[in-house]
């Protein structure tokens, strides 16, 4: 079975190109691409000059199974992902219970296979129960399919525990993902220190807390030689340390959520809890510096940090409300804001959305190359629309983009050559 | 007359003209409150509910008295004791009360923004009686009325706000109000009790109290919470009193006719010397309490007028 997508704007993050051409899918893989006369196929799709890019690989998605399936299930997350052009979900282990044994990981893998139309790559906790005391069975968990190890937003405070876990992880070639927030300073914070938080009377954390924690983690990386990824770097002050670590040859990468690239602390306005995130939204200066860092490649990965919360968790005074936002379906249109603002071109965006996260996890996806898996997203970067959160496929509707004017619509999504979403 | 607000949630959204209107009306209520028969029917037939999610004696009493003097039916609810303990959310509590058709809801809550949230869910007028460390608008208004009556004006004054600025909603509302009325505001206190980003507030910041008080017209002291005294924010109570407690020596740096204010309740010997607090030539602390009732009467009167007008126009059913 051969399918050809003709008349497409091919967004190739590997080559850094954005040009008209065709792409041939044969079975589960990309059989060929080109700009000349398209070859014959069983099935021809005219893309009408719209963009065809490698599907998004989203690191750090919270699917609330096990524990809180009413917030998000593999089925709902999978449908949301397909509709958002996300072809691989790299799921978080901060469920209830935490995913810290091969048995729970196998449960997740089985549920994912049964229910989700996209690929699921699970991460596992770094320490048992994410309690920061004892390392998990890293080897068994890797055998069971864990692609990375992280305690998510719960920072491993005990440096000795973390250094041993990193040392052990290094021997397995495992990737450790850190959440750089100094726990003492950031405890109880709902906003970033500064004029806005002070005027609103919100407990706040200094932007410096991120740099301090990153400095510690990078020192441990230097000590242990582990592969390390910082889940979110969101402040300008943390960037020099990251740059230095990379220049010194440490095996370090960093990500950022699309929310931190497109929103700032002022969006919280009069205590709008859908804008309460972990870490909190930053200043506009930070946002601009981070957009620049993505453009330069210093920040490697853009993710949605998809974090479903039900209405009850959000309809509370700001300090008490849960942090987090859903993002699978808004990741691509929000990213188009950066494209339309002229800050990032499409190949650069898909380098951070698809190619880099794939590479970091050792996956074959994220590319438009011959022989690569046919995980693809066809989208129109221009279609304007006003987001209605009630229409989201996620079970939870906590998006900061409710009623926002966005541009960019996913038209079709393919996973392993199969169409998993088509815009009605 | 201009006072358009539907709720009194903070000073932030008030226009200077609205502040003047409110203070002018409060002046009239000061006169009423000094008469033998202290009663008006401005709120007759209306229901006022005081919801205090945080313990309060003086503010709650002041609101209660203000409502009663204007003829409202006043109900006090001590929220710490009731539904919160049963796990009801703030919004459910608000909706429950809303169903009882109150006209004025006076709310204090330990979390910043909680009163804003509640105001979105009810169709009566909401008065913020203090939310977390965000705002306490009636306190700033009663301070403004006190200053205007003693100094004869509410502009071009040098005003020092001293003490725990970081945790104080009184300080925030006062900074906003005094700034809107074109005064020079100084903040005096140890840097551990200053909020972040203070440099962008349009105020002058001092950590030396004598320098901070030099030639000011008004000294506004803030209460220092007991739980902040033990090494967390300041080394000790006695060191704080030595460096930041208002005594005669430090006050001598201010103008000879400078007045001393305190929102209460006072910690004598911690942030203020007892003798200064009682000095009738300098301290206006008792006047502040008196002005509090008048300001709250004025605020509720104005909000009730707007509420009636809105109902006449069919905005609310």
XYZ file of C-alpha atoms in Angstrom:
741
model
C 0.000 0.000 0.000
C 1.523 3.257 -1.160
C 0.186 6.698 -0.342
C 1.566 9.824 -1.891
C 1.166 13.292 -0.502
C 1.639 15.740 -3.352
C 1.853 19.500 -3.607
C 3.048 19.838 0.005
C 5.273 22.390 1.705
C 7.811 19.959 3.128
C 9.124 21.191 6.474
C 12.358 19.295 6.976
C 13.978 20.185 10.308
C 17.019 18.006 9.595
C 17.891 19.795 6.388
C 16.472 23.087 7.636
C 14.374 23.442 4.492
C 10.849 24.561 3.724
C 10.046 23.771 0.064
C 7.311 22.415 -2.197
C 7.427 18.721 -3.014
C 5.915 15.300 -2.505
C 6.297 12.532 0.035
C 5.664 8.843 -0.551
C 4.524 6.586 2.272
C 5.016 2.865 1.831
C 3.670 0.769 4.669
C 4.845 2.303 7.900
C 7.729 4.323 6.553
C 8.619 7.243 4.355
C 9.682 5.658 1.076
C 10.846 8.757 -0.761
C 10.519 12.509 -1.008
C 11.126 14.780 -3.934
C 10.315 17.972 -5.762
C 10.018 16.597 -9.287
C 7.134 14.643 -10.817
C 5.559 12.487 -8.122
C 5.663 8.716 -8.613
C 2.519 6.621 -8.893
C 0.805 5.320 -5.765
C -2.365 3.519 -4.644
C -3.640 6.576 -2.939
C -2.966 10.201 -3.845
C -3.571 13.129 -1.522
C -3.192 16.659 -2.833
C -1.983 18.756 0.079
C -2.925 21.996 -1.658
C 0.343 23.672 -0.755
C -0.120 23.146 2.969
C 2.715 22.231 5.350
C 3.850 18.659 5.906
C 6.191 18.141 8.833
C 7.382 15.275 10.995
C 4.864 14.592 13.774
C 5.459 16.245 17.116
C 7.244 14.285 19.844
C 5.988 15.751 23.094
C 8.173 15.110 26.148
C 6.450 15.401 29.504
C 2.781 14.696 28.835
C 0.691 13.878 31.871
C -1.867 11.187 31.191
C -3.681 10.637 34.433
C -3.640 6.835 34.314
C -3.308 5.251 36.771
C -5.110 7.233 39.428
C -7.083 10.106 37.966
C -8.646 8.821 34.801
C -11.436 11.385 35.131
C -8.875 14.073 34.285
C -7.319 12.337 31.271
C -7.144 8.789 29.931
C -4.948 7.246 27.287
C -7.900 7.346 24.962
C -8.696 11.036 25.441
C -5.036 12.046 25.468
C -4.431 9.974 22.357
C -7.306 11.589 20.479
C -6.168 15.041 21.600
C -2.637 14.273 20.490
C -3.734 13.049 17.067
C -5.833 16.184 16.601
C -2.875 18.309 17.653
C -0.355 16.717 15.317
C 1.441 15.026 18.203
C 2.460 11.557 17.062
C 4.481 10.479 20.090
C 3.494 11.100 23.689
C 6.356 10.823 26.132
C 4.373 10.330 29.307
C 5.152 11.432 32.825
C 5.441 9.097 35.805
C 3.878 11.504 38.333
C 0.646 9.554 38.451
C -1.004 8.080 41.537
C 0.696 5.717 42.208
C 3.906 6.854 40.555
C 5.256 4.758 37.707
C 8.259 3.379 39.530
C 8.159 -0.372 38.954
C 8.260 -2.470 35.778
C 4.784 -3.741 36.675
C 3.137 -0.303 36.670
C 5.052 0.581 33.536
C 3.684 -2.513 31.827
C 0.172 -1.488 32.848
C 0.726 1.865 31.211
C 2.134 0.314 28.061
C -0.801 -2.068 27.797
C -3.406 0.654 28.364
C -1.655 2.851 25.839
C -1.583 0.132 23.204
C -5.284 -0.619 23.689
C -6.557 2.939 23.792
C -4.308 5.461 22.076
C -4.002 6.025 18.326
C -0.525 7.588 18.670
C 2.791 6.242 19.952
C 3.281 6.260 23.705
C 6.779 6.277 25.160
C 6.591 6.137 28.931
C 9.036 7.709 31.332
C 9.565 6.255 34.786
C 10.252 7.844 38.149
C 13.886 8.236 39.161
C 13.256 7.416 42.812
C 10.714 5.095 44.422
C 7.406 6.824 44.953
C 9.143 10.011 43.711
C 10.179 10.423 47.317
C 13.795 11.268 46.614
C 15.217 8.551 48.843
C 15.915 5.348 46.870
C 16.502 4.858 43.178
C 14.056 2.774 41.137
C 14.994 -0.422 39.259
C 16.384 1.518 36.365
C 17.563 -1.521 34.430
C 14.293 -3.439 34.638
C 12.358 -0.287 33.806
C 14.491 0.314 30.723
C 13.886 -3.285 29.662
C 10.167 -2.624 30.098
C 10.396 0.384 27.804
C 11.109 3.432 29.945
C 12.714 6.088 27.723
C 13.814 8.431 30.526
C 13.756 8.821 34.292
C 12.363 11.786 36.165
C 10.661 12.667 39.419
C 8.926 15.483 37.504
C 8.180 18.608 39.505
C 9.243 16.965 42.752
C 12.930 17.808 42.908
C 15.300 15.215 44.394
C 16.567 17.343 47.245
C 19.114 14.917 48.615
C 22.165 15.493 46.450
C 23.738 12.200 47.471
C 20.672 10.256 46.334
C 20.607 12.142 43.052
C 24.319 11.686 42.398
C 24.063 7.928 42.977
C 20.988 7.614 40.768
C 22.785 9.576 38.060
C 25.913 7.446 38.392
C 23.860 4.282 38.067
C 21.862 5.742 35.178
C 25.050 6.573 33.353
C 26.174 2.953 33.416
C 22.934 2.037 31.623
C 23.070 4.958 29.223
C 19.758 6.151 30.659
C 18.491 9.703 30.242
C 17.724 11.585 33.469
C 15.304 14.500 33.281
C 15.518 17.190 35.945
C 13.139 19.939 36.977
C 15.443 22.797 37.872
C 13.693 24.643 40.685
C 15.498 25.178 43.972
C 12.952 23.604 46.333
C 13.468 25.896 49.317
C 12.974 29.098 47.358
C 10.153 27.812 45.201
C 8.088 26.236 47.975
C 4.519 27.529 47.955
C 5.160 29.928 45.082
C 2.312 30.746 42.706
C 4.052 33.452 40.677
C 7.448 34.851 39.756
C 8.887 37.485 42.101
C 8.516 40.986 40.789
C 6.199 43.919 40.573
C 3.214 41.971 39.289
C 3.309 39.267 41.975
C 3.895 41.874 44.675
C 0.977 44.036 43.579
C -1.291 41.015 43.402
C -0.063 39.804 46.768
C 0.878 36.361 45.476
C 3.547 34.158 47.066
C 6.363 34.220 44.549
C 9.674 32.612 43.690
C 12.725 34.425 42.423
C 13.770 33.593 38.885
C 17.129 32.786 40.470
C 15.699 29.539 41.883
C 15.885 28.034 38.409
C 19.507 28.948 37.875
C 20.531 27.670 41.296
C 18.925 24.287 40.716
C 20.300 24.046 37.183
C 23.784 24.842 38.487
C 23.502 22.003 40.977
C 22.226 19.535 38.430
C 24.914 20.494 35.920
C 27.623 20.031 38.544
C 26.272 16.537 39.175
C 26.202 15.848 35.441
C 29.846 16.890 35.258
C 30.592 14.612 38.209
C 28.709 11.561 36.957
C 28.740 11.913 33.181
C 25.020 11.113 32.922
C 22.812 12.093 29.969
C 20.688 14.943 31.277
C 17.722 16.929 30.047
C 16.248 19.906 31.915
C 12.477 19.649 31.466
C 11.891 23.404 31.349
C 14.296 26.316 31.313
C 12.180 29.435 31.473
C 14.382 32.285 32.692
C 17.127 34.259 30.993
C 19.352 33.936 34.039
C 19.649 30.173 33.648
C 20.808 30.347 30.026
C 24.520 31.158 30.532
C 24.956 28.066 32.737
C 23.314 25.915 30.082
C 25.459 27.416 27.356
C 28.618 26.820 29.386
C 27.695 23.212 30.094
C 27.123 22.529 26.404
C 30.352 24.266 25.446
C 32.181 22.077 27.957
C 30.869 18.998 26.208
C 28.423 17.792 28.841
C 25.640 15.628 27.451
C 22.962 18.176 28.297
C 19.778 19.352 26.612
C 16.915 21.555 27.749
C 13.263 22.091 26.991
C 10.607 24.717 27.488
C 6.835 24.631 27.392
C 4.994 26.428 24.627
C 3.178 28.405 27.323
C 6.385 29.956 28.586
C 7.271 30.895 25.005
C 3.963 32.562 24.210
C 2.626 33.957 27.519
C 4.016 36.016 30.368
C 3.155 36.661 34.009
C 0.832 39.554 33.172
C -1.527 37.134 31.427
C -2.579 35.965 34.900
C -4.452 39.274 35.121
C -7.068 39.168 37.827
C -6.069 35.784 39.217
C -6.940 33.612 36.237
C -6.012 30.154 37.469
C -5.730 28.607 33.991
C -2.505 30.602 33.773
C -1.080 29.060 36.930
C 1.763 26.814 35.776
C 4.828 25.034 37.124
C 7.168 26.881 37.010
C 5.079 30.057 37.066
C 4.889 32.297 34.009
C 7.836 34.669 33.739
C 8.496 38.247 32.717
C 8.305 39.392 29.095
C 12.100 39.863 29.108
C 12.505 36.211 30.020
C 10.053 35.126 27.354
C 11.891 37.038 24.644
C 15.262 35.662 25.771
C 13.915 32.127 25.655
C 12.431 32.537 22.173
C 15.871 33.691 21.078
C 17.456 30.690 22.812
C 15.182 28.336 20.871
C 16.096 30.103 17.633
C 19.791 29.672 18.408
C 19.374 26.034 19.391
C 20.485 26.588 22.974
C 17.061 25.391 24.081
C 16.549 22.109 22.260
C 12.971 21.059 22.848
C 9.539 22.695 22.890
C 6.852 20.689 24.658
C 3.267 21.203 25.739
C 3.810 20.194 29.403
C 0.278 18.860 29.061
C -1.140 18.757 32.574
C -4.879 18.092 32.796
C -6.736 19.504 35.792
C -10.455 19.265 36.395
C -12.664 22.295 37.008
C -12.730 21.767 40.761
C -8.938 21.939 40.950
C -8.938 25.274 39.134
C -12.042 27.015 40.513
C -10.232 28.056 43.667
C -8.362 31.111 44.909
C -5.131 31.390 42.911
C -2.843 30.201 45.711
C -4.932 27.094 46.330
C -5.645 26.229 42.699
C -3.757 23.417 40.989
C -0.996 24.387 38.578
C -0.817 23.145 35.006
C -2.447 23.496 31.609
C -3.522 21.129 28.867
C -1.603 21.678 25.659
C -1.725 18.771 23.226
C -4.253 20.405 20.915
C -2.931 23.956 21.248
C 0.798 23.237 20.990
C 0.923 23.652 17.226
C -1.359 26.714 16.881
C 0.402 28.396 19.795
C 3.755 27.660 18.159
C 2.403 29.339 15.010
C 2.273 32.570 17.020
C 6.060 32.465 17.091
C 6.140 31.741 13.351
C 3.727 34.548 12.462
C 5.587 36.951 14.729
C 8.676 36.251 12.641
C 10.574 34.887 15.646
C 11.090 31.320 14.408
C 10.783 29.741 10.963
C 9.002 26.430 10.504
C 12.082 24.181 10.167
C 13.442 25.680 13.400
C 10.132 25.120 15.156
C 9.959 21.491 14.058
C 13.561 20.950 15.014
C 12.438 21.734 18.586
C 9.031 20.045 18.338
C 9.939 16.835 16.514
C 13.565 16.253 15.584
C 15.419 17.117 18.782
C 13.089 15.303 21.195
C 13.262 12.196 18.961
C 17.026 12.295 18.863
C 17.284 12.860 22.580
C 15.233 9.764 23.276
C 16.968 7.703 20.589
C 13.842 7.422 18.453
C 13.837 7.115 14.676
C 10.963 9.592 14.291
C 11.094 13.353 13.888
C 12.488 13.334 10.346
C 11.244 13.469 6.761
C 14.078 11.228 5.588
C 13.671 8.126 3.466
C 13.320 5.111 5.707
C 12.107 7.106 8.687
C 8.769 6.166 10.280
C 5.856 7.857 8.500
C 4.791 9.931 11.531
C 3.564 13.120 9.925
C 1.428 16.177 10.445
C -0.206 18.095 7.612
C -1.268 21.558 8.721
C -2.321 24.955 7.497
C -0.266 27.548 9.381
C -2.630 30.400 8.512
C -6.231 29.372 9.270
C -7.478 31.729 11.968
C -9.844 30.544 14.659
C -11.004 31.399 18.159
C -10.375 28.563 20.584
C -13.383 27.181 22.414
C -12.107 25.107 25.301
C -15.275 23.058 25.541
C -14.422 21.599 22.116
C -11.093 20.179 23.246
C -10.768 16.411 23.103
C -8.908 16.254 26.395
C -11.135 15.317 29.297
C -9.846 18.381 31.131
C -10.351 21.790 29.545
C -7.831 23.861 31.499
C -6.245 25.767 28.642
C -4.887 29.300 28.979
C -5.867 29.830 25.335
C -9.624 29.748 25.911
C -11.211 32.339 23.626
C -7.771 33.235 22.286
C -7.338 34.103 18.623
C -5.013 31.532 17.136
C -3.774 30.644 13.696
C -2.872 27.211 12.421
C -4.916 24.090 12.023
C -3.919 20.448 11.842
C -5.466 18.891 8.724
C -4.192 15.313 8.893
C -2.027 13.293 11.225
C -0.267 10.036 10.343
C 1.309 7.552 12.718
C 3.330 4.734 11.135
C 1.731 5.499 7.792
C -1.812 5.283 9.130
C -4.059 8.325 9.150
C -5.104 8.857 12.782
C -6.751 12.236 12.348
C -8.373 14.160 9.512
C -9.890 17.575 9.953
C -13.608 17.458 9.214
C -21.134 62.663 41.593
C -19.090 59.920 40.033
C -18.737 56.520 41.529
C -19.278 53.816 38.970
C -17.827 50.730 40.594
C -20.066 47.739 41.071
C -17.823 46.180 43.711
C -15.139 47.550 45.981
C -12.440 44.935 45.434
C -9.393 47.148 45.629
C -7.974 50.595 45.162
C -6.294 49.480 41.928
C -9.381 49.973 39.770
C -10.692 53.175 41.426
C -10.395 56.530 39.729
C -9.179 59.508 41.838
C -12.565 61.136 41.290
C -14.292 58.068 42.737
C -12.017 58.228 45.755
C -12.884 61.900 46.288
C -16.596 61.187 45.930
C -16.395 58.438 48.504
C -14.415 60.543 50.972
C -16.814 63.484 50.576
C -19.748 61.270 51.440
C -17.790 59.750 54.332
C -17.335 63.261 55.744
C -21.113 63.551 55.933
C -21.344 60.241 57.731
C -18.735 61.377 60.260
C -21.149 64.174 61.151
C -24.056 61.750 61.384
C -22.074 59.404 63.615
C -21.355 62.240 66.036
C -25.026 63.052 66.528
C -27.159 61.690 69.323
C -29.336 59.759 66.892
C -26.976 57.969 64.523
C -29.309 56.574 61.946
C -30.078 56.785 58.262
C -32.265 54.690 56.027
C -29.849 54.600 53.107
C -29.666 50.795 53.177
C -33.170 50.153 54.525
C -34.550 46.891 53.230
C -31.155 45.671 52.033
C -29.327 42.647 53.373
C -25.656 42.792 54.221
C -23.721 39.595 54.891
C -20.281 39.724 56.476
C -18.266 36.650 55.502
C -14.994 36.471 57.344
C -12.809 33.522 56.427
C -10.113 34.957 58.661
C -10.548 36.106 62.226
C -11.249 39.804 62.633
C -12.647 41.866 65.429
C -12.328 45.501 64.486
C -12.960 45.367 60.760
C -15.958 43.106 61.180
C -17.371 45.271 63.990
C -16.816 48.378 61.901
C -18.664 46.924 58.886
C -21.448 45.632 61.095
C -21.949 48.980 62.773
C -21.790 50.801 59.446
C -24.509 48.579 58.008
C -26.741 48.873 61.041
C -26.471 52.640 61.164
C -27.636 52.747 57.563
C -30.601 50.530 58.313
C -29.455 47.332 56.581
C -30.229 43.868 57.871
C -26.790 42.624 58.842
C -25.726 39.038 59.253
C -22.280 37.896 60.396
C -20.885 34.555 59.304
C -17.745 33.180 60.901
C -16.600 31.104 57.976
C -13.624 29.381 59.604
C -16.094 27.570 61.789
C -18.629 26.404 59.252
C -18.677 25.112 55.732
C -14.950 25.350 55.015
C -14.432 22.655 57.611
C -16.965 20.529 55.775
C -14.968 20.781 52.555
C -17.248 23.152 50.681
C -15.416 25.255 48.112
C -15.395 29.019 48.180
C -17.487 29.187 45.035
C -20.136 26.821 46.385
C -20.328 28.876 49.558
C -20.730 31.997 47.465
C -23.456 30.463 45.333
C -25.295 29.255 48.418
C -25.257 32.712 49.930
C -26.142 34.294 46.625
C -29.311 32.249 46.551
C -30.394 34.048 49.720
C -30.410 37.345 47.785
C -28.004 39.458 49.763
C -27.360 42.978 48.456
C -23.983 43.606 50.005
C -21.384 40.958 50.660
C -18.419 41.925 52.838
C -15.634 39.366 52.495
C -12.298 38.749 54.134
C -10.192 35.804 52.994
C -6.641 34.636 53.739
C -5.794 34.219 50.035
C -5.031 36.985 47.566
C -7.603 37.191 44.804
C -10.222 35.102 46.616
C -12.595 38.053 46.883
C -12.215 38.810 43.155
C -13.092 35.192 42.428
C -16.150 35.345 44.627
C -17.319 38.607 43.091
C -17.442 36.925 39.665
C -19.946 34.401 40.934
C -22.546 36.511 42.729
C -24.932 39.219 41.586
C -24.714 41.533 44.569
C -22.146 44.161 45.458
C -18.984 42.751 47.021
C -16.721 44.671 49.399
C -13.222 43.398 49.996
C -12.470 43.476 53.717
C -8.958 42.175 53.082
C -7.724 39.357 50.798
C -4.407 37.721 51.620
C -1.651 40.208 51.050
C -3.400 41.795 48.097
C -5.691 44.669 49.113
C -7.667 46.131 51.988
C -9.375 49.057 50.276
C -11.552 50.364 53.110
C -8.476 50.593 55.349
C -6.686 52.742 52.762
C -9.804 54.892 52.360
C -10.185 55.436 56.081
C -6.494 56.304 56.293
C -6.989 58.779 53.453
C -9.983 60.366 55.179
C -8.019 60.662 58.420
C -5.123 62.326 56.607
C -7.389 64.663 54.660
C -9.189 65.810 57.807
C -6.046 66.350 59.888
C -3.760 67.725 57.180
C -6.443 69.591 55.246
C -5.444 67.937 51.994
C -4.672 64.569 50.432
C -2.032 65.536 47.895
C 1.574 66.686 47.898
C 2.270 65.104 51.250
C 5.337 63.083 52.223
C 4.109 59.847 53.712
C 6.238 57.081 55.181
C 4.787 53.563 55.443
C 6.908 51.602 57.896
C 7.363 47.957 58.769
C 6.255 44.695 57.204
C 5.414 45.891 53.701
C 5.853 42.455 52.127
C 2.973 40.777 53.931
C 0.710 43.793 54.221
C -2.453 44.322 52.194
C -2.847 47.631 54.028
C 0.464 48.793 52.584
C -0.478 47.786 49.039
C -3.812 49.585 49.111
C -2.233 52.648 50.679
C 0.616 52.766 48.162
C -1.929 52.662 45.348
C -4.293 55.220 46.863
C -1.679 57.715 47.985
C 0.031 57.441 44.617
C -3.222 58.079 42.735
C -3.764 61.199 44.858
C -0.265 62.459 43.988
C 1.645 62.102 47.216
C 5.262 61.070 47.728
C 5.307 57.668 49.345
C 8.283 56.232 51.176
C 8.558 52.659 52.343
C 10.667 52.046 55.421
C 11.628 48.636 56.731
C 14.172 45.828 56.708
C 14.809 44.454 53.189
C 13.490 41.031 54.233
C 10.068 42.623 54.706
C 10.047 44.471 51.379
C 8.242 42.873 48.422
C 10.164 42.022 45.256
C 10.048 44.530 42.415
C 9.532 47.361 44.885
C 11.719 49.628 42.762
C 8.976 49.725 40.135
C 6.210 50.841 42.491
C 6.914 54.560 42.134
C 7.990 54.851 45.754
C 11.209 55.591 47.624
C 12.624 52.751 49.705
C 14.610 53.178 52.926
C 16.110 50.617 55.235
C 17.265 53.302 57.664
C 14.255 54.530 59.586
C 15.639 57.913 60.578
C 16.470 58.737 56.969
C 13.105 57.440 55.910
C 11.217 59.622 58.364
C 13.136 62.801 57.618
C 10.657 65.637 57.007
C 7.620 63.467 56.399
C 4.072 64.714 57.105
C 2.604 61.331 57.928
C 4.091 58.247 59.605
C 2.070 55.134 58.943
C 3.112 52.172 61.042
C 2.205 48.585 60.147
C 1.597 45.678 62.438
C 4.331 43.045 62.573
C 2.832 39.568 62.780
C 4.151 37.532 65.684
C 5.029 34.602 63.472
C 7.489 36.707 61.495
C 9.534 37.792 64.502
C 11.520 34.679 65.263
C 14.489 34.628 62.982
C 12.620 33.992 59.753
C 12.379 37.548 58.519
C 14.032 39.537 61.296
C 16.516 38.398 63.929
C 14.404 39.178 66.985
C 11.653 41.342 68.371
C 14.035 43.510 70.363
C 16.359 44.130 67.429
C 13.340 45.072 65.339
C 12.119 47.516 67.968
C 15.569 49.021 68.206
C 15.918 49.592 64.459
C 12.324 50.013 63.264
C 10.110 50.627 66.290
C 8.651 54.135 66.288
C 9.955 56.014 69.341
C 10.324 59.683 70.165
C 13.846 59.857 68.826
C 13.025 58.443 65.416
C 9.832 60.485 65.221
C 11.866 63.653 65.849
C 13.214 63.313 62.288
C 9.730 63.813 60.867
C 8.102 67.250 60.568
C 7.121 68.733 63.926
C 3.446 68.422 63.032
C 3.707 64.935 61.539
C 0.904 62.609 62.488
C 1.274 58.951 63.499
C -1.082 56.282 62.193
C -1.526 52.557 62.794
C -4.183 50.237 61.338
C -4.304 48.205 64.556
C -4.162 46.072 66.461
C -0.897 47.496 67.800
C 2.035 45.605 69.268
C 3.193 48.165 71.789
C 6.912 47.926 72.268
C 7.397 46.049 68.992
C 6.616 48.439 66.175
C 5.495 51.433 68.211
C 6.288 52.959 71.576
C 3.194 53.023 73.792
C 3.612 56.671 74.682
C 3.627 57.775 71.079
C 0.568 55.710 70.315
C -1.247 57.496 73.144
C 0.066 61.006 72.418
C -3.041 62.929 71.443
C -0.949 65.583 69.740
C 0.673 63.126 67.350
C -1.331 59.927 67.206
C -4.528 59.779 65.147
C -5.048 56.082 65.764
C -8.411 56.545 67.479
C -9.586 58.879 64.691
C -8.735 56.146 62.199
C -11.159 53.819 63.949
C -13.857 56.490 63.869
C -13.231 57.226 60.183
C -13.432 53.514 59.479
C -17.128 53.347 60.256
C -17.878 56.461 58.180
C -15.863 55.252 55.191
C -17.585 51.879 55.231
C -20.980 53.570 55.434
C -20.059 55.694 52.431
C -18.735 52.723 50.454
C -21.825 50.615 51.080
C -24.146 53.525 50.378
C -22.507 54.209 46.999
C -22.436 50.549 46.002
C -26.090 50.172 47.001
C -27.024 53.149 44.816
C -25.222 51.570 41.862
C -26.865 48.242 42.610
C -30.334 49.806 42.639
C -29.615 51.700 39.434
C -28.417 48.518 37.766
C -31.521 46.654 38.911
C -33.740 49.458 37.590
C -32.025 49.120 34.236
C -32.649 45.407 34.321
C -29.001 44.398 34.454
C -29.770 41.879 37.185
C -32.862 39.777 37.493
